[in-house]
mmCIF file of C-alpha atoms in Angstrom:
data_model
loop_
_atom_site.group_PDB
_atom_site.id
_atom_site.type_symbol
_atom_site.label_atom_id
_atom_site.label_comp_id
_atom_site.label_asym_id
_atom_site.label_seq_id
_atom_site.Cartn_x
_atom_site.Cartn_y
_atom_site.Cartn_z
ATOM 1 C CA MET A 2 103.222 97.757 93.258
ATOM 2 C CA PHE A 3 100.700 95.232 94.508
ATOM 3 C CA LEU A 4 98.884 92.653 92.409
ATOM 4 C CA ASP A 5 97.226 90.771 95.265
ATOM 5 C CA ASP A 6 96.838 90.722 99.047
ATOM 6 C CA GLU A 7 99.913 88.523 99.444
ATOM 7 C CA ASP A 8 102.008 91.364 97.993
ATOM 8 C CA LYS A 9 100.566 93.862 100.459
ATOM 9 C CA GLN A 10 101.134 91.473 103.361
ATOM 10 C CA ARG A 11 104.754 90.975 102.295
ATOM 11 C CA PHE A 12 105.298 94.741 102.208
ATOM 12 C CA MET A 13 103.864 94.990 105.736
ATOM 13 C CA THR A 14 106.169 92.210 106.910
ATOM 14 C CA ILE A 15 109.193 93.965 105.406
ATOM 15 C CA LEU A 16 108.148 97.261 106.988
ATOM 16 C CA SER A 17 108.074 95.537 110.376
ATOM 17 C CA LEU A 18 111.261 93.495 109.941
ATOM 18 C CA LYS A 19 113.316 96.472 108.807
ATOM 19 C CA ASN A 20 112.492 98.157 112.104
ATOM 20 C CA GLU A 21 113.449 95.348 114.455
ATOM 21 C CA ASN A 22 116.025 97.618 116.118
ATOM 22 C CA ASN A 23 113.498 100.452 116.513
ATOM 23 C CA GLY A 24 115.537 102.749 114.307
ATOM 24 C CA TYR A 25 112.385 104.648 113.379
ATOM 25 C CA SER A 26 108.709 104.955 114.281
ATOM 26 C CA VAL A 27 105.792 104.467 111.900
ATOM 27 C CA TYR A 28 102.823 106.646 112.826
ATOM 28 C CA ALA A 29 100.601 105.773 109.874
ATOM 29 C CA TYR A 30 100.516 103.841 106.616
ATOM 30 C CA CYS A 31 98.188 103.172 103.721
ATOM 31 C CA LEU A 32 98.875 100.704 100.918
ATOM 32 C CA MET A 33 97.131 101.431 97.632
ATOM 33 C CA ASP A 34 97.600 99.321 94.490
ATOM 34 C CA ASN A 35 100.141 101.634 92.872
ATOM 35 C CA HIS A 36 101.621 103.604 95.777
ATOM 36 C CA VAL A 37 102.181 103.661 99.527
ATOM 37 C CA HIS A 38 101.821 106.432 102.092
ATOM 38 C CA LEU A 39 103.990 106.317 105.205
ATOM 39 C CA VAL A 40 104.326 108.691 108.144
ATOM 40 C CA ILE A 41 107.714 107.996 109.682
ATOM 41 C CA ASP A 42 109.755 109.463 112.534
ATOM 42 C CA GLU A 43 113.373 108.947 111.473
ATOM 43 C CA ARG A 44 114.970 108.719 114.933
ATOM 44 C CA GLN A 45 118.349 107.008 114.417
ATOM 45 C CA ASP A 46 117.882 106.362 110.687
ATOM 46 C CA SER A 47 117.452 108.775 107.797
ATOM 47 C CA VAL A 48 114.324 108.523 105.675
ATOM 48 C CA SER A 49 116.522 107.833 102.631
ATOM 49 C CA ARG A 50 118.137 104.798 104.270
ATOM 50 C CA ILE A 51 114.795 103.553 105.576
ATOM 51 C CA MET A 52 113.079 103.752 102.198
ATOM 52 C CA LYS A 53 116.047 102.309 100.315
ATOM 53 C CA SER A 54 116.123 99.282 102.598
ATOM 54 C CA ILE A 55 112.369 98.695 102.359
ATOM 55 C CA ASN A 56 112.221 99.244 98.597
ATOM 56 C CA ILE A 57 115.150 96.933 97.797
ATOM 57 C CA SER A 58 113.662 94.111 99.851
ATOM 58 C CA TYR A 59 110.189 94.462 98.397
ATOM 59 C CA ALA A 60 111.401 94.853 94.799
ATOM 60 C CA GLY A 61 113.443 91.660 95.201
ATOM 61 C CA TYR A 62 110.385 89.768 96.415
ATOM 62 C CA PHE A 63 108.168 91.183 93.657
ATOM 63 C CA ASN A 64 110.637 90.401 90.860
ATOM 64 C CA ARG A 65 111.145 86.847 92.062
ATOM 65 C CA LYS A 66 107.427 86.188 92.419
ATOM 66 C CA TYR A 67 106.495 87.534 88.994
ATOM 67 C CA SER A 68 109.697 86.495 87.145
ATOM 68 C CA ARG A 69 110.581 90.018 86.145
ATOM 69 C CA VAL A 70 113.750 92.109 86.104
ATOM 70 C CA GLY A 71 114.523 95.809 86.413
ATOM 71 C CA HIS A 72 113.252 98.581 88.650
ATOM 72 C CA LEU A 73 109.893 98.301 90.354
ATOM 73 C CA PHE A 74 109.691 101.909 91.543
ATOM 74 C CA GLN A 75 109.465 104.457 88.754
ATOM 75 C CA ASP A 76 110.834 107.420 90.713
ATOM 76 C CA ARG A 77 112.564 108.188 93.977
ATOM 77 C CA PHE A 78 110.105 108.431 96.838
ATOM 78 C CA LYS A 79 108.676 111.858 97.624
ATOM 79 C CA SER A 80 108.731 113.205 101.152
ATOM 80 C CA GLU A 81 108.029 116.322 103.151
ATOM 81 C CA PRO A 82 108.739 117.279 106.781
ATOM 82 C CA VAL A 83 105.968 117.478 109.351
ATOM 83 C CA GLU A 84 106.594 120.512 111.511
ATOM 84 C CA ASP A 85 103.936 120.335 114.236
ATOM 85 C CA ASP A 86 101.367 118.041 115.859
ATOM 86 C CA ARG A 87 98.373 119.636 114.155
ATOM 87 C CA TYR A 88 99.927 119.079 110.753
ATOM 88 C CA LEU A 89 100.919 115.536 111.734
ATOM 89 C CA LEU A 90 97.334 114.619 112.599
ATOM 90 C CA ALA A 91 96.077 116.182 109.364
ATOM 91 C CA VAL A 92 98.553 114.096 107.339
ATOM 92 C CA ILE A 93 97.490 110.897 109.129
ATOM 93 C CA ARG A 94 93.828 111.658 108.464
ATOM 94 C CA TYR A 95 94.583 112.423 104.833
ATOM 95 C CA ILE A 96 96.263 109.079 104.150
ATOM 96 C CA HIS A 97 93.623 107.126 106.079
ATOM 97 C CA GLN A 98 90.967 108.706 103.862
ATOM 98 C CA ASN A 99 92.805 107.834 100.638
ATOM 99 C CA PRO A 100 90.799 104.618 100.000
ATOM 100 C CA VAL A 101 87.572 106.526 100.662
ATOM 101 C CA LYS A 102 88.453 109.301 98.216
ATOM 102 C CA ALA A 103 89.441 106.649 95.674
ATOM 103 C CA GLY A 104 85.985 105.068 95.970
ATOM 104 C CA ILE A 105 87.328 101.737 97.250
ATOM 105 C CA VAL A 106 85.443 101.822 100.556
ATOM 106 C CA LYS A 107 82.809 104.059 102.126
ATOM 107 C CA HIS A 108 84.653 104.419 105.436
ATOM 108 C CA ALA A 109 88.336 104.255 106.336
ATOM 109 C CA LYS A 110 87.659 101.528 108.907
ATOM 110 C CA ASN A 111 86.587 99.201 106.093
ATOM 111 C CA TYR A 112 89.988 99.304 104.391
ATOM 112 C CA LYS A 113 92.256 96.494 105.534
ATOM 113 C CA TRP A 114 95.567 97.882 104.337
ATOM 114 C CA SER A 115 95.919 101.040 106.393
ATOM 115 C CA SER A 116 96.808 101.796 110.004
ATOM 116 C CA TYR A 117 93.312 103.112 110.795
ATOM 117 C CA CYS A 118 92.014 99.882 112.336
ATOM 118 C CA GLU A 119 95.275 99.361 114.190
ATOM 119 C CA TYR A 120 94.595 102.642 115.986
ATOM 120 C CA LEU A 121 91.170 101.302 116.943
ATOM 121 C CA GLY A 122 92.815 98.215 118.446
ATOM 122 C CA GLU A 123 91.778 95.953 115.570
ATOM 123 C CA ASN A 124 93.596 94.419 112.580
ATOM 124 C CA ASP A 125 95.710 92.146 114.793
ATOM 125 C CA GLU A 126 96.427 89.688 111.986
ATOM 126 C CA GLN A 127 98.878 92.108 110.372
ATOM 127 C CA GLY A 128 100.832 92.589 113.582
ATOM 128 C CA LYS A 129 101.690 95.812 115.350
ATOM 129 C CA ILE A 130 103.386 98.188 112.941
ATOM 130 C CA ILE A 131 102.648 101.648 114.272
ATOM 131 C CA ASP A 132 103.555 103.597 117.390
ATOM 132 C CA ARG A 133 99.909 104.335 118.243
ATOM 133 C CA LYS A 134 100.516 105.430 121.848
ATOM 134 C CA TYR A 135 102.327 108.609 120.816
ATOM 135 C CA ILE A 136 99.464 109.714 118.567
ATOM 136 C CA LEU A 137 96.590 108.654 120.825
ATOM 137 C CA GLU A 138 98.033 110.587 123.758
ATOM 138 C CA MET A 139 97.528 113.748 121.728
ATOM 139 C CA PHE A 140 93.792 113.169 122.119
ATOM 140 C CA HIS A 141 93.503 111.928 125.714
ATOM 141 C CA SER A 142 95.559 110.226 128.419
ATOM 142 C CA ASP A 143 92.860 107.548 128.761
ATOM 143 C CA GLU A 144 93.269 105.132 125.837
ATOM 144 C CA GLU A 145 89.577 104.321 125.436
ATOM 145 C CA LYS A 146 88.628 107.997 125.273
ATOM 146 C CA ALA A 147 91.607 108.718 123.027
ATOM 147 C CA VAL A 148 90.518 106.062 120.513
ATOM 148 C CA LYS A 149 87.017 107.525 120.400
ATOM 149 C CA LEU A 150 88.316 111.057 119.837
ATOM 150 C CA PHE A 151 90.798 109.764 117.257
ATOM 151 C CA ALA A 152 88.002 108.064 115.292
ATOM 152 C CA GLU A 153 85.906 111.247 115.392
ATOM 153 C CA PHE A 154 88.806 113.305 114.076
ATOM 154 C CA MET A 155 89.608 110.790 111.329
ATOM 155 C CA GLY A 156 85.987 110.874 110.175
ATOM 156 C CA LYS A 157 85.884 114.616 109.572
ATOM 157 C CA GLN A 158 85.940 115.803 105.980
ATOM 158 C CA ASP A 159 89.460 116.550 104.822
ATOM 159 C CA LYS A 160 90.120 118.759 101.822
ATOM 160 C CA ASN A 161 93.872 118.904 102.389
ATOM 161 C CA GLN A 162 96.413 117.836 99.815
ATOM 162 C CA PHE A 163 99.789 116.445 100.803
ATOM 163 C CA LEU A 164 102.487 115.607 98.286
ATOM 164 C CA ASP A 165 99.809 116.428 95.771
ATOM 165 C CA ILE A 166 100.345 115.556 92.116
ATOM 166 C CA GLU A 167 97.958 117.412 89.906
ATOM 167 C CA GLU A 168 97.579 117.851 86.191
ATOM 168 C CA GLU A 169 98.353 121.469 85.414
ATOM 169 C CA GLU A 170 96.153 123.130 82.817
ATOM 170 C CA ILE A 171 98.937 125.589 81.911
ATOM 171 C CA ASN A 172 102.688 125.222 81.680
ATOM 172 C CA HIS A 173 105.171 126.626 84.169
ATOM 173 C CA SER A 174 106.095 129.767 82.231
ATOM 174 C CA GLU A 175 102.440 130.695 81.741
ATOM 175 C CA ALA A 176 101.813 130.157 85.449
ATOM 176 C CA LEU A 177 104.699 132.469 86.348
ATOM 177 C CA LYS A 178 103.320 135.170 84.067
ATOM 178 C CA ILE A 179 99.896 134.930 85.687
ATOM 179 C CA ILE A 180 101.484 135.121 89.141
ATOM 180 C CA HIS A 181 103.531 138.161 88.077
ATOM 181 C CA ASP A 182 100.410 139.909 86.736
ATOM 182 C CA ILE A 183 98.405 139.194 89.900
ATOM 183 C CA LEU A 184 101.148 140.433 92.213
ATOM 184 C CA LYS A 185 101.777 143.510 90.058
ATOM 185 C CA GLU A 186 98.243 144.703 90.801
ATOM 186 C CA TYR A 187 99.215 144.868 94.480
ATOM 187 C CA GLN A 188 102.748 146.148 93.839
ATOM 188 C CA LEU A 189 104.141 142.921 95.238
ATOM 189 C CA THR A 190 106.706 140.302 94.233
ATOM 190 C CA PRO A 191 106.981 136.593 95.160
ATOM 191 C CA GLU A 192 109.783 137.557 97.531
ATOM 192 C CA ASN A 193 107.735 139.930 99.695
ATOM 193 C CA LEU A 194 104.259 138.377 99.484
ATOM 194 C CA LYS A 195 104.676 136.158 102.544
ATOM 195 C CA ASP A 196 105.530 139.180 104.714
ATOM 196 C CA TYR A 197 102.644 141.333 103.460
ATOM 197 C CA ASN A 198 101.001 143.144 106.380
ATOM 198 C CA ASP A 199 97.384 142.602 105.371
ATOM 199 C CA ILE A 200 96.880 138.869 105.924
ATOM 200 C CA MET A 201 93.386 138.865 104.423
ATOM 201 C CA ILE A 202 94.659 140.420 101.183
ATOM 202 C CA ARG A 203 97.651 138.080 101.152
ATOM 203 C CA ASN A 204 95.393 135.046 101.504
ATOM 204 C CA LYS A 205 93.090 136.379 98.803
ATOM 205 C CA ILE A 206 96.075 136.697 96.461
ATOM 206 C CA VAL A 207 97.256 133.150 97.211
ATOM 207 C CA CYS A 208 93.754 131.754 96.548
ATOM 208 C CA GLU A 209 93.537 133.673 93.270
ATOM 209 C CA ILE A 210 96.916 132.320 92.175
ATOM 210 C CA ARG A 211 95.814 128.790 93.025
ATOM 211 C CA GLU A 212 92.533 129.181 91.124
ATOM 212 C CA ARG A 213 94.047 130.723 87.995
ATOM 213 C CA THR A 214 97.226 128.649 87.684
ATOM 214 C CA LYS A 215 96.084 125.241 89.066
ATOM 215 C CA LEU A 216 99.606 124.790 90.442
ATOM 216 C CA SER A 217 100.040 122.208 93.186
ATOM 217 C CA GLN A 218 100.522 123.507 96.698
ATOM 218 C CA ARG A 219 104.101 122.272 96.627
ATOM 219 C CA LYS A 220 104.921 124.278 93.504
ATOM 220 C CA MET A 221 103.092 127.332 94.812
ATOM 221 C CA ALA A 222 105.147 127.194 97.999
ATOM 222 C CA LYS A 223 108.351 127.099 95.970
ATOM 223 C CA VAL A 224 107.391 129.930 93.614
ATOM 224 C CA LEU A 225 106.010 132.170 96.376
ATOM 225 C CA ASN A 226 108.801 131.372 98.846
ATOM 226 C CA MET A 227 106.263 130.243 101.443
ATOM 227 C CA ASP A 228 105.910 127.145 103.621
ATOM 228 C CA LYS A 229 103.693 124.483 102.076
ATOM 229 C CA SER A 230 101.827 124.170 105.379
ATOM 230 C CA ALA A 231 100.956 127.885 105.154
ATOM 231 C CA ILE A 232 99.738 127.463 101.576
ATOM 232 C CA ASN A 233 97.670 124.470 102.670
ATOM 233 C CA ARG A 234 95.964 126.440 105.445
ATOM 234 C CA ILE A 235 95.049 129.219 103.020
ATOM 235 C CA VAL A 236 93.697 127.271 100.041
ATOM 236 C CA ARG A 237 92.134 124.202 101.685
#
């Protein structure tokens, strides 16, 4: 998606321009070379319309600059809903730590192309993209204290996976058979696992399924008829 810093800056400009009417809020972003993470509150616009508008504008710029034709984005964007504040903060931390996990920088604050430094009150050259007030107030009503607490939270180790894409060591049918065999030992089915009375046993089963199938949390949630956030809390 991005071949140089000019490309990343153009994407940031488009992200800002497309929201001139405040149709949505951006709570976090992180631009990597081959993908982008965004945390967006839709407000008046749907996420589909927002992403379509941004993608069309950026693809047009990219094709003109590099004299190319055709699609820039291989697939439709992937998205998932954020149901509560705790999950929201975990998602923001996860995407801010992307460059660290990728080995690009040692600390999130050293990566120019994310919203981390904007939360700290830095990175003014890229303009104000995010709605930082809403997030910071979750930490403290005093902005200075909120920024400090925010930085502490962002620095904690995060083993979560969001919109995770993992190489599966077994195919889908084999995974289903393993899941069936595991649940059979407890006289359970995917339909009644989530309502199992013994939470400790239920969590143990979910962890065993994760370990033996290597399915992503998203696929596990679908197969087991459970919320992905619940799966994430169990296996993280």
